[in-house]
Coordinates of C-alpha atoms and ligand atoms in Angstrom, one line a residue:
M6 CA 9.8 69.6 150.7
M7 CA 13.3 68.3 151.1
R8 CA 14.5 65.9 153.8
F9 CA 18.1 65.3 154.9
Q10 CA 19.4 62.7 157.3
G11 CA 22.2 63.6 159.7
I12 CA 23.3 62.6 163.2
A13 CA 21.1 63.6 166.1
V14 CA 23.3 65.2 168.7
S15 CA 21.1 67.5 170.8
S16 CA 17.6 66.6 171.6
G17 CA 14.4 68.5 170.8
V18 CA 12.6 70.0 167.8
A19 CA 13.1 73.5 166.4
I20 CA 11.1 75.1 163.6
G21 CA 12.1 78.5 162.0
K22 CA 13.5 80.5 159.2
A23 CA 17.0 79.5 157.9
V24 CA 20.1 81.6 158.2
V25 CA 22.7 80.1 156.0
I26 CA 26.4 80.8 156.7
G27 CA 29.2 79.5 154.6
Q28 CA 32.8 79.0 155.6
D29 CA 34.7 81.8 157.2
V30 CA 36.6 83.3 154.4
F31 CA 39.5 85.2 155.7
S32 CA 41.3 86.7 152.8
I33 CA 45.0 86.9 153.6
P34 CA 46.2 90.3 152.2
S35 CA 49.9 89.4 152.0
Q36 CA 51.5 86.0 151.9
Y37 CA 55.1 87.2 152.5
V38 CA 56.8 89.8 154.6
A39 CA 59.9 91.9 154.0
A40 CA 63.1 90.4 155.4
D41 CA 63.7 93.4 157.7
A42 CA 60.1 93.1 159.0
V43 CA 60.5 89.5 160.2
E44 CA 61.0 90.2 163.9
Q45 CA 58.2 92.8 163.9
E46 CA 55.9 90.2 162.3
I47 CA 56.8 87.6 164.8
S48 CA 55.9 90.0 167.6
R49 CA 52.6 90.7 165.7
F50 CA 52.0 86.9 165.8
H51 CA 52.6 86.8 169.6
Q52 CA 50.2 89.7 170.1
A53 CA 47.6 87.8 168.1
V54 CA 48.1 84.8 170.4
E55 CA 47.4 87.0 173.4
T56 CA 44.3 88.5 171.7
A57 CA 43.0 85.1 170.7
A58 CA 43.8 83.8 174.3
K59 CA 41.6 86.5 175.8
A60 CA 38.7 85.6 173.4
I61 CA 39.1 81.9 174.3
E62 CA 39.2 82.7 178.0
R63 CA 36.0 84.7 177.6
N64 CA 34.4 81.7 176.0
R65 CA 35.7 79.4 178.7
D66 CA 34.4 81.6 181.5
L67 CA 31.0 82.0 179.8
V68 CA 30.6 78.3 179.2
T69 CA 31.9 77.3 182.6
Q70 CA 29.5 79.7 184.2
E71 CA 26.5 78.4 182.2
L72 CA 27.4 74.8 181.7
G73 CA 30.0 73.9 184.3
P74 CA 33.7 73.1 184.2
K75 CA 33.3 70.0 182.0
S76 CA 32.2 72.1 179.1
G77 CA 34.6 74.9 180.0
A78 CA 37.4 72.4 179.8
I79 CA 37.0 72.3 176.0
F80 CA 38.2 75.9 175.9
Q81 CA 40.9 75.3 178.4
A82 CA 42.2 72.6 176.0
H83 CA 42.0 75.2 173.2
L84 CA 44.1 77.5 175.3
E85 CA 46.7 74.8 175.7
I86 CA 46.9 74.2 172.0
L87 CA 47.1 78.0 171.3
R88 CA 50.0 78.2 173.7
D89 CA 51.8 75.1 172.5
Q90 CA 55.5 75.9 172.2
K91 CA 56.0 73.4 169.4
I92 CA 53.3 75.1 167.3
H93 CA 54.8 78.5 168.1
A94 CA 58.2 77.3 167.0
D95 CA 56.8 75.9 163.7
I96 CA 55.0 79.2 163.0
E97 CA 58.0 81.3 163.9
R98 CA 60.3 79.2 161.7
L99 CA 58.0 79.8 158.6
I100 CA 58.0 83.5 159.2
R101 CA 61.8 83.6 159.8
E102 CA 63.0 81.1 157.2
K103 CA 60.4 81.5 154.4
Q104 CA 59.3 85.0 155.2
Y105 CA 55.7 83.9 155.3
S106 CA 53.2 86.4 156.8
P107 CA 52.0 85.4 160.2
E108 CA 48.6 84.8 158.7
R109 CA 49.9 82.3 156.1
A110 CA 52.3 80.7 158.6
C111 CA 49.4 80.1 161.2
T112 CA 47.1 78.7 158.5
E113 CA 49.8 76.4 157.1
V114 CA 51.0 75.0 160.5
L115 CA 47.5 74.6 162.1
R116 CA 46.1 72.9 159.0
R117 CA 48.9 70.5 159.1
Y118 CA 48.1 69.7 162.7
A119 CA 44.4 69.4 161.9
D120 CA 45.3 66.9 159.1
V121 CA 47.2 64.7 161.5
F122 CA 44.2 64.6 163.8
R123 CA 41.8 64.0 160.9
R124 CA 43.8 60.9 159.8
L125 CA 43.6 59.2 163.3
P126 CA 41.5 56.0 163.2
N127 CA 39.7 56.8 166.4
P128 CA 36.8 59.1 165.3
E129 CA 36.7 60.8 168.7
F130 CA 40.4 61.9 168.2
A131 CA 39.8 62.6 164.5
E132 CA 37.2 65.2 165.5
R133 CA 39.7 67.1 167.5
A134 CA 40.7 68.5 164.0
Y135 CA 37.8 70.9 164.4
D136 CA 39.2 72.2 167.6
V137 CA 42.5 73.0 165.8
M138 CA 40.6 74.7 163.0
D139 CA 38.8 76.8 165.6
I140 CA 42.1 78.0 166.9
E141 CA 43.3 78.9 163.4
R142 CA 40.2 81.1 163.0
Q143 CA 40.7 82.7 166.4
L144 CA 44.3 83.6 165.4
L145 CA 43.2 84.9 161.9
R146 CA 40.5 86.9 163.6
A147 CA 43.1 88.4 165.9
L148 CA 45.4 89.2 163.0
L149 CA 42.9 90.4 160.5
G150 CA 39.8 91.5 162.4
E151 CA 36.3 90.0 162.3
P152 CA 35.3 88.2 159.1
R153 CA 31.9 88.5 157.6
R154 CA 30.4 85.7 159.7
S155 CA 29.1 87.7 162.6
L156 CA 25.5 86.6 163.6
S157 CA 25.0 89.8 165.7
H158 CA 22.7 91.2 163.0
L159 CA 19.9 88.7 163.7
T160 CA 16.8 90.3 164.9
S161 CA 14.4 87.4 164.8
P162 CA 14.7 83.7 165.9
A163 CA 16.3 81.5 163.3
I164 CA 17.7 78.1 162.5
L165 CA 21.4 78.2 161.7
L166 CA 22.6 76.2 158.8
A167 CA 26.4 76.0 158.3
R168 CA 29.1 73.8 156.8
N169 CA 30.6 73.5 160.2
L170 CA 30.4 75.3 163.5
T171 CA 33.2 75.4 166.0
P172 CA 32.7 74.9 169.7
S173 CA 33.3 78.6 170.4
E174 CA 30.8 79.6 167.8
V175 CA 28.2 77.4 169.3
A176 CA 29.0 78.7 172.8
N177 CA 28.5 82.3 171.6
L178 CA 25.2 81.6 169.9
D179 CA 22.4 83.9 171.1
R180 CA 20.0 81.4 172.5
K181 CA 17.1 83.8 172.2
M182 CA 17.8 84.1 168.4
I183 CA 19.1 80.7 167.4
K184 CA 16.5 78.0 168.0
G185 CA 18.5 75.1 166.4
F186 CA 21.4 74.4 164.1
V187 CA 22.4 72.0 161.4
T188 CA 25.9 71.4 160.1
E189 CA 27.1 69.5 157.1
L190 CA 30.2 68.3 158.9
G191 CA 30.8 67.0 162.4
G192 CA 30.2 63.8 164.4
P193 CA 28.5 62.6 167.5
T194 CA 31.4 63.0 169.9
S195 CA 32.6 66.4 168.6
H196 CA 32.9 69.2 171.2
T197 CA 30.4 71.2 169.1
A198 CA 27.8 68.5 169.8
I199 CA 28.7 68.4 173.5
V200 CA 28.3 72.2 173.9
A201 CA 25.0 72.1 172.0
Q202 CA 23.7 69.5 174.4
G203 CA 24.7 71.6 177.3
L204 CA 23.0 74.6 175.9
G205 CA 19.9 72.6 175.1
I206 CA 19.8 73.7 171.5
P207 CA 18.3 71.1 169.1
A208 CA 21.0 70.1 166.7
V209 CA 21.8 67.8 163.8
V210 CA 25.3 67.4 162.4
G211 CA 27.0 65.5 159.7
T212 CA 24.2 65.8 157.1
G213 CA 26.7 65.9 154.2
P214 CA 26.3 68.6 151.5
F215 CA 22.9 70.3 151.5
L216 CA 23.5 74.0 151.9
A217 CA 23.4 74.6 148.1
E218 CA 19.7 73.5 148.3
V219 CA 18.7 76.1 150.9
A220 CA 18.3 79.8 150.9
G221 CA 18.1 82.2 153.8
G222 CA 14.5 82.6 155.0
D223 CA 13.4 79.1 153.9
T224 CA 11.4 77.3 156.6
V225 CA 13.4 74.5 158.3
I226 CA 12.6 71.9 160.8
V227 CA 15.4 70.4 162.9
D228 CA 14.6 67.2 164.6
G229 CA 17.4 66.7 167.2
D230 CA 16.1 63.3 168.3
R231 CA 15.9 61.6 164.9
G232 CA 18.7 63.5 163.1
I233 CA 16.2 64.7 160.5
V234 CA 16.3 68.1 158.7
I235 CA 13.3 69.2 156.6
V236 CA 13.5 72.2 154.3
H237 CA 10.3 73.7 152.9
P238 CA 8.0 71.4 154.9
D239 CA 4.6 70.9 153.5
E240 CA 1.5 71.9 155.5
E241 CA 0.9 68.5 157.0
T242 CA 4.5 68.0 158.1
L243 CA 4.6 71.4 159.7
R244 CA 1.4 70.7 161.5
E245 CA 2.7 67.4 162.8
Y246 CA 5.9 69.0 164.0
D247 CA 4.1 71.9 165.6
Q248 CA 2.1 69.4 167.6
E249 CA 5.4 67.6 168.6
V250 CA 6.9 70.8 169.8
R251 CA 3.8 71.4 172.0
S252 CA 3.9 67.8 173.4
I253 CA 7.6 67.9 174.1
Q254 CA 7.1 71.2 176.0
A255 CA 4.2 69.7 178.0
F256 CA 6.1 66.5 178.8
T257 CA 9.2 68.5 179.9
A258 CA 7.0 70.5 182.2
E259 CA 5.4 67.3 183.6
L260 CA 8.9 65.8 184.3
E261 CA 10.0 68.9 186.1
K262 CA 7.2 68.5 188.6
L263 CA 8.6 65.1 189.6
H264 CA 11.7 66.5 191.2
D265 CA 10.5 66.2 194.8
L266 CA 8.4 63.1 194.4
P267 CA 9.7 59.7 195.3
A268 CA 10.5 57.0 192.6
V269 CA 7.9 54.5 193.7
T270 CA 6.0 52.0 191.6
L271 CA 2.2 52.2 191.3
D272 CA 2.0 49.3 193.8
G273 CA 4.3 50.9 196.3
T274 CA 7.7 49.5 195.7
P275 CA 10.4 52.1 196.3
I276 CA 13.2 52.4 193.7
N277 CA 16.3 54.2 194.9
I278 CA 17.6 56.6 192.3
Y279 CA 21.2 57.7 192.7
G280 CA 23.3 60.0 190.5
N281 CA 26.5 59.4 188.5
I282 CA 29.1 62.2 188.6
E283 CA 32.5 62.9 187.0
F284 CA 33.1 66.3 188.7
P285 CA 32.4 67.5 192.2
H286 CA 30.1 70.3 191.1
E287 CA 27.7 67.8 189.6
A288 CA 26.6 66.6 193.0
V289 CA 24.4 69.7 193.3
L290 CA 22.8 68.9 189.9
C291 CA 22.0 65.4 191.2
L292 CA 20.4 66.8 194.3
K293 CA 18.4 69.3 192.2
H294 CA 17.0 66.4 190.2
G295 CA 16.1 64.5 193.3
A296 CA 19.0 61.9 193.6
E297 CA 19.1 60.0 196.9
G298 CA 22.9 59.8 196.9
I299 CA 25.8 59.4 194.5
G300 CA 26.0 55.9 193.1
L301 CA 29.1 56.4 191.0
Y302 CA 31.8 59.1 191.4
R303 CA 34.2 58.6 188.5
T304 CA 37.3 60.0 190.2
E305 CA 39.6 59.4 187.2
F306 CA 38.4 62.7 185.9
L307 CA 40.6 64.3 188.6
Y308 CA 43.6 63.1 186.6
L309 CA 42.4 64.2 183.1
G310 CA 43.1 67.5 181.4
R311 CA 46.1 68.5 183.6
S312 CA 49.8 68.1 183.2
D313 CA 50.7 66.9 186.7
L314 CA 49.3 64.2 189.0
P315 CA 46.6 65.3 191.5
S316 CA 48.1 65.5 195.1
E317 CA 46.5 63.9 198.1
E318 CA 45.1 67.4 198.9
D319 CA 43.6 67.7 195.4
H320 CA 41.8 64.4 196.0
Y321 CA 40.7 65.3 199.5
R322 CA 39.3 68.7 198.4
A323 CA 37.3 67.1 195.6
Y324 CA 35.8 64.4 197.9
R325 CA 35.1 67.0 200.6
E326 CA 33.1 69.1 198.1
V327 CA 31.0 66.1 197.0
I328 CA 30.4 64.8 200.6
E329 CA 29.5 68.3 201.9
A330 CA 27.1 68.8 199.1
M331 CA 25.4 65.5 199.8
G332 CA 25.0 65.9 203.5
D333 CA 24.3 62.5 205.1
R334 CA 23.4 60.8 201.8
I335 CA 25.6 58.0 200.5
V336 CA 28.5 59.0 198.2
T337 CA 30.0 56.0 196.3
I338 CA 33.6 56.9 195.4
R339 CA 35.1 54.7 192.8
T340 CA 38.9 54.5 192.8
F341 CA 40.4 55.7 189.6
D342 CA 39.5 53.9 186.4
L343 CA 42.2 55.2 184.1
G344 CA 43.3 53.7 180.8
A345 CA 41.4 52.6 177.6
D346 CA 39.5 55.7 176.6
K347 CA 40.4 57.7 179.7
V348 CA 44.1 58.3 179.3
A349 CA 46.0 60.5 181.6
A350 CA 48.9 62.0 179.5
Q351 CA 51.0 62.7 182.6
F352 CA 51.7 59.0 183.2
G353 CA 53.7 58.7 180.0
F354 CA 53.0 55.0 180.0
E355 CA 53.9 52.8 177.1
K356 CA 51.2 52.7 174.3
E357 CA 49.4 49.4 174.4
P358 CA 48.0 47.6 171.3
N359 CA 44.7 46.7 173.1
P360 CA 44.3 49.3 175.9
C361 CA 40.8 48.0 176.9
L362 CA 42.4 44.7 177.7
G363 CA 45.6 46.1 179.0
L364 CA 46.9 47.9 182.1
R365 CA 43.8 49.9 183.0
S366 CA 41.9 50.7 186.0
I367 CA 42.5 48.5 189.1
R368 CA 45.3 46.8 187.3
L369 CA 47.1 50.1 186.9
A370 CA 46.4 50.9 190.6
L371 CA 47.8 47.6 191.8
R372 CA 50.9 48.1 189.6
H373 CA 51.5 51.8 190.7
L374 CA 50.7 51.5 194.3
E375 CA 51.9 55.0 195.2
L376 CA 49.0 56.4 193.1
F377 CA 46.5 54.0 194.7
R378 CA 47.7 54.7 198.2
T379 CA 47.5 58.5 197.7
Q380 CA 43.9 58.2 196.6
A381 CA 43.0 55.8 199.4
R382 CA 44.5 58.1 202.0
A383 CA 42.5 61.0 200.7
I384 CA 39.2 59.0 200.6
L385 CA 39.8 57.7 204.1
R386 CA 40.5 61.1 205.5
A387 CA 37.4 62.5 203.8
S388 CA 35.3 59.6 205.2
V389 CA 34.8 61.3 208.6
L390 CA 32.9 64.2 206.8
G391 CA 29.9 62.1 205.7
N392 CA 28.6 58.8 204.5
I393 CA 30.8 57.3 201.9
Q394 CA 31.4 53.9 200.4
V395 CA 34.3 52.9 198.2
M396 CA 34.2 50.9 195.0
F397 CA 36.9 49.2 192.9
P398 CA 36.5 49.3 189.1
M399 CA 37.3 46.6 186.5
I400 CA 37.9 43.8 189.0
A401 CA 38.3 40.5 187.0
T402 CA 39.4 38.0 189.6
V403 CA 38.9 37.3 193.4
A404 CA 42.7 37.5 193.8
E405 CA 42.7 41.1 192.5
L406 CA 39.9 42.1 194.8
R407 CA 41.8 40.6 197.8
Q408 CA 44.9 42.5 196.8
A409 CA 43.1 45.8 196.5
K410 CA 41.5 45.2 199.9
L411 CA 44.8 44.4 201.4
I412 CA 46.3 47.7 200.3
W413 CA 43.2 49.5 201.6
A414 CA 43.7 47.9 205.0
D415 CA 47.4 48.8 204.9
V416 CA 46.6 52.4 204.3
M417 CA 44.1 52.3 207.1
E418 CA 46.7 51.0 209.4
D419 CA 49.1 53.7 208.4
L420 CA 46.6 56.4 209.1
A421 CA 45.7 54.9 212.5
E422 CA 49.4 54.7 213.5
N423 CA 49.7 58.4 212.6
G424 CA 46.6 59.4 214.6
I425 CA 44.7 60.6 211.5
P426 CA 41.0 60.1 211.9
F427 CA 38.9 58.0 209.4
R428 CA 35.9 55.8 209.4
H429 CA 36.7 52.1 210.0
D430 CA 33.4 50.9 208.7
I431 CA 33.4 52.1 205.1
P432 CA 31.6 49.6 202.9
I433 CA 33.8 48.2 200.2
G434 CA 32.2 47.2 196.9
I435 CA 33.1 46.3 193.3
M436 CA 31.9 47.1 189.8
V437 CA 30.6 44.1 187.9
E438 CA 31.9 45.0 184.4
V439 CA 34.0 42.1 183.4
P440 CA 32.1 38.9 182.4
S441 CA 34.3 36.8 184.7
V442 CA 32.9 38.6 187.7
A443 CA 29.3 38.2 186.6
I444 CA 29.8 34.5 186.0
M445 CA 31.5 33.9 189.4
I446 CA 29.5 36.5 191.2
D447 CA 28.5 34.2 194.1
R448 CA 32.2 34.0 195.1
F449 CA 32.7 37.7 195.0
L450 CA 29.6 38.4 197.0
D451 CA 31.1 36.7 200.0
E452 CA 33.9 39.2 200.0
V453 CA 32.2 42.6 199.4
D454 CA 29.6 44.8 201.0
F455 CA 27.9 45.8 197.7
V456 CA 28.2 45.4 193.9
S457 CA 27.3 47.8 191.1
I458 CA 26.8 46.6 187.6
G459 CA 28.8 48.6 185.0
T460 CA 27.0 47.7 181.8
N461 CA 29.1 50.1 179.6
D462 CA 32.0 47.8 180.0
L463 CA 30.1 44.6 180.6
I464 CA 28.5 44.9 177.2
Q465 CA 31.9 45.7 175.6
Y466 CA 33.6 42.7 177.1
T467 CA 30.8 40.3 176.7
L468 CA 30.2 41.0 173.0
A469 CA 33.8 41.9 172.2
V470 CA 32.7 45.2 170.8
D471 CA 34.7 48.4 171.4
R472 CA 32.3 50.9 173.1
T473 CA 34.0 53.8 171.4
N474 CA 34.3 52.5 167.9
R475 CA 31.8 53.9 165.5
N476 CA 32.3 51.1 163.0
V477 CA 30.8 48.5 165.4
V478 CA 28.3 50.6 167.1
S479 CA 25.4 48.6 165.7
M480 CA 26.8 45.5 167.5
Y481 CA 27.0 47.3 170.9
N482 CA 23.6 46.1 172.2
P483 CA 22.5 46.4 175.9
T484 CA 19.6 44.1 175.0
D485 CA 21.8 41.2 173.7
P486 CA 20.5 38.0 175.4
A487 CA 24.0 37.2 176.7
V488 CA 24.3 40.6 178.4
L489 CA 20.8 40.2 179.9
R490 CA 21.7 36.8 181.3
L491 CA 24.8 38.1 183.0
I492 CA 22.8 41.1 184.5
A493 CA 19.9 38.8 185.6
Y494 CA 22.2 36.3 187.2
T495 CA 24.2 39.0 189.1
I496 CA 21.0 40.6 190.5
Q497 CA 19.5 37.2 191.4
E498 CA 22.6 36.0 193.3
A499 CA 23.1 39.4 195.0
N500 CA 19.5 39.4 196.2
R501 CA 19.7 35.8 197.3
K502 CA 22.7 36.5 199.4
G503 CA 21.3 39.8 200.6
V504 CA 24.2 41.9 199.2
P505 CA 23.0 45.3 198.0
V506 CA 23.2 45.6 194.2
S507 CA 22.8 48.5 191.8
L508 CA 23.4 49.3 188.2
C509 CA 25.4 52.4 187.2
G510 CA 26.1 51.9 183.5
Q511 CA 24.3 54.0 180.9
M512 CA 21.6 51.4 180.7
A513 CA 20.2 52.7 184.0
S514 CA 20.0 56.2 182.5
H515 CA 17.7 55.2 179.7
P516 CA 14.0 54.9 180.4
L517 CA 13.8 52.1 177.8
Y518 CA 15.4 49.7 180.2
T519 CA 13.8 50.8 183.5
M520 CA 11.0 48.3 183.5
L521 CA 13.3 45.5 182.5
L522 CA 15.8 46.3 185.3
I523 CA 13.1 46.6 188.0
G524 CA 11.6 43.3 186.7
L525 CA 15.0 41.6 187.0
G526 CA 15.0 42.6 190.7
L527 CA 17.0 45.8 190.9
R528 CA 15.8 48.4 193.4
K529 CA 18.7 50.8 193.0
L530 CA 19.7 52.6 189.8
S531 CA 22.5 55.1 189.5
V532 CA 22.0 57.5 186.6
T533 CA 23.2 60.7 184.9
S534 CA 21.6 63.6 186.7
S535 CA 19.6 64.9 183.7
A536 CA 18.0 61.4 183.2
I537 CA 16.7 61.2 186.8
P538 CA 13.2 62.7 186.0
E539 CA 12.7 60.4 183.0
V540 CA 13.6 57.3 184.9
K541 CA 11.5 58.4 187.8
K542 CA 8.6 58.9 185.5
V543 CA 8.8 55.3 184.4
C544 CA 9.0 54.0 188.0
R545 CA 5.9 56.0 188.9
S546 CA 4.0 54.7 185.9
V547 CA 4.4 50.9 186.3
T548 CA 3.6 48.0 188.7
L549 CA 6.1 45.5 189.9
E550 CA 4.1 42.7 188.3
Q551 CA 4.2 44.5 185.0
C552 CA 7.9 44.9 185.2
E553 CA 8.5 41.2 186.2
R554 CA 6.4 40.1 183.2
V555 CA 8.5 42.3 180.9
A556 CA 11.7 40.9 182.3
R557 CA 10.5 37.3 182.0
R558 CA 9.5 37.7 178.4
A559 CA 12.7 39.6 177.5
L560 CA 14.8 36.8 178.9
E561 CA 13.0 34.3 176.7
M562 CA 13.5 36.2 173.5
E563 CA 16.1 35.4 171.0
N564 CA 17.9 38.5 169.8
A565 CA 18.7 42.0 170.8
R566 CA 16.6 43.7 168.1
N567 CA 13.4 41.9 169.1
I568 CA 14.1 42.6 172.8
H569 CA 14.7 46.3 172.0
A570 CA 11.5 46.5 170.0
F571 CA 9.5 44.7 172.8
L572 CA 10.9 47.0 175.5
R573 CA 10.0 50.1 173.4
E574 CA 6.5 48.8 172.9
Q575 CA 6.0 48.2 176.6
L576 CA 7.4 51.6 177.6
V577 CA 5.3 53.5 175.1
K578 CA 2.2 51.6 176.5
V579 CA 2.9 53.0 180.0
V580 CA 4.3 56.5 179.0
P581 CA 3.2 57.3 175.4
A582 CA 5.3 60.5 175.5
F583 CA 8.5 58.5 175.2
A584 CA 7.5 57.3 171.7
R585 CA 9.3 60.1 169.9
M586 CA 12.4 60.0 172.0
I587 CA 13.3 56.3 171.6
Ligands
PEP14 C1 30.5 51.0 183.2 O1 31.4 50.4 182.6 O2 29.3 50.7 183.0 C2 30.8 52.2 184.1 C3 29.8 52.8 184.8 O3 32.0 52.6 184.1 P1 32.7 53.6 183.0 O4 31.6 54.0 182.1 O5 33.3 54.7 183.8 O6 33.7 52.7 182.3
MG15 MG1 33.4 50.8 183.3

């Protein structure tokens, strides 16, 4: 039996026979072209671009249809790279000036671009190198025909083991045949990982070299929760994992039955579960999982992945789609939170040395009022269609909040003067994601209709740990006592003053924290749609008293690790099935 540790990127366990595939080996038949064939070869390159574009468009449509536009956007980005004029010019120059064959020119130019990405310090950007390599393969495939890597010959279910898989290869996997996959390369934020999650295929990436140790047909276990790969499992391990697969299936079926049941504790306290969305179409998913409303609509995604700014109509259409999907349920629209890791290229703003501490979010809105006002107009116009509330992100001072409210009132006045209908009673709230707000929360509560705790940033700013930096990931602890104190104080003060409070950071989406958060006094959680059943399961398995005891004990404890272990122990006591997932 051999065991390899990688990075768990897509949950679940798969057991099956290995199919091992190596690197695509495209052998390039000729490296140079004759001088008088240059123009003909350049047009062959352009034809290949069109063929590759069609293949990528097919992948985009397939993935968009199955997984929604967010995943499809990966391939839209591939298309943009494929059609990049600078890349075309570089390739044409090599064909024209050095008489390279289009195959060689494509390989040389795209590998150079991939290297630039690979050297970037931010691992998320560095992983974009794989996307560039994917485009190189698509172009070579268009120029030379299919390499030997086709998986269409598979006739029985298998586990795919590869040095690397590109997002398009994962998107094209036959889910009936491929039960799981493992790659030697790849990281947690790669698009390959994102597509795998969307498809629900258990996957482990970044194991390092191990393919030499495996032969096709070997039995392999992929544990997509723990990042473990076992080759040639012994009888006992196989039995244990078989049992796990059965219990995962049973638990998933149990969770599915909760969709239409309320999130209420065993002693009758209702917990309101709302959904977080980035794109309008996700509202339907939230409803499907039983969300009572939208607790966070991250509207900045309207600005990402496009080359121009969204117009007032673009904003309006997006909000209308969400509001109409949600009927009379509450939709919390957060004004754009751009900057830091959500950068809109079209602004062309100056690069900042510390973007998380720079001109992001509400600061950007207050500096570029035309953007803020355009969005505010669209939100206000859409307000007559349903039940919305508006939320300002990244507020750090009361002065900033007042300024944002002033602009909001000014836009309302404008609309009123022009006879454009809107609701005058839209509740206005803020995110609590900067420690200064949590510390001074009593002052803010006097000036808002509701607050929502954004733990993703609150943790980052309290502990001075970049939430996207893999090097400090072990220091990014939701259970750090300092973080818990800020959350506890915010909830306590909001409840004391009777101002509605919710939590919409990732902490709310993880069942590990549900008891703690209820125990701290929260009655409203806003979570990723897929996490709704799990969180609901916890709510329906505990009493309020149990949760309060857990929260009291956690607040007394000294360090994040012990609190995490304690919460895990308490959760597993009430829902044992969570033991393997956490
Ligand atoms: C947060 O910071 O917790 C939050 C919900 O906002 P975002 O993740 O969009 O920064
Ligand atoms: Mg935030």
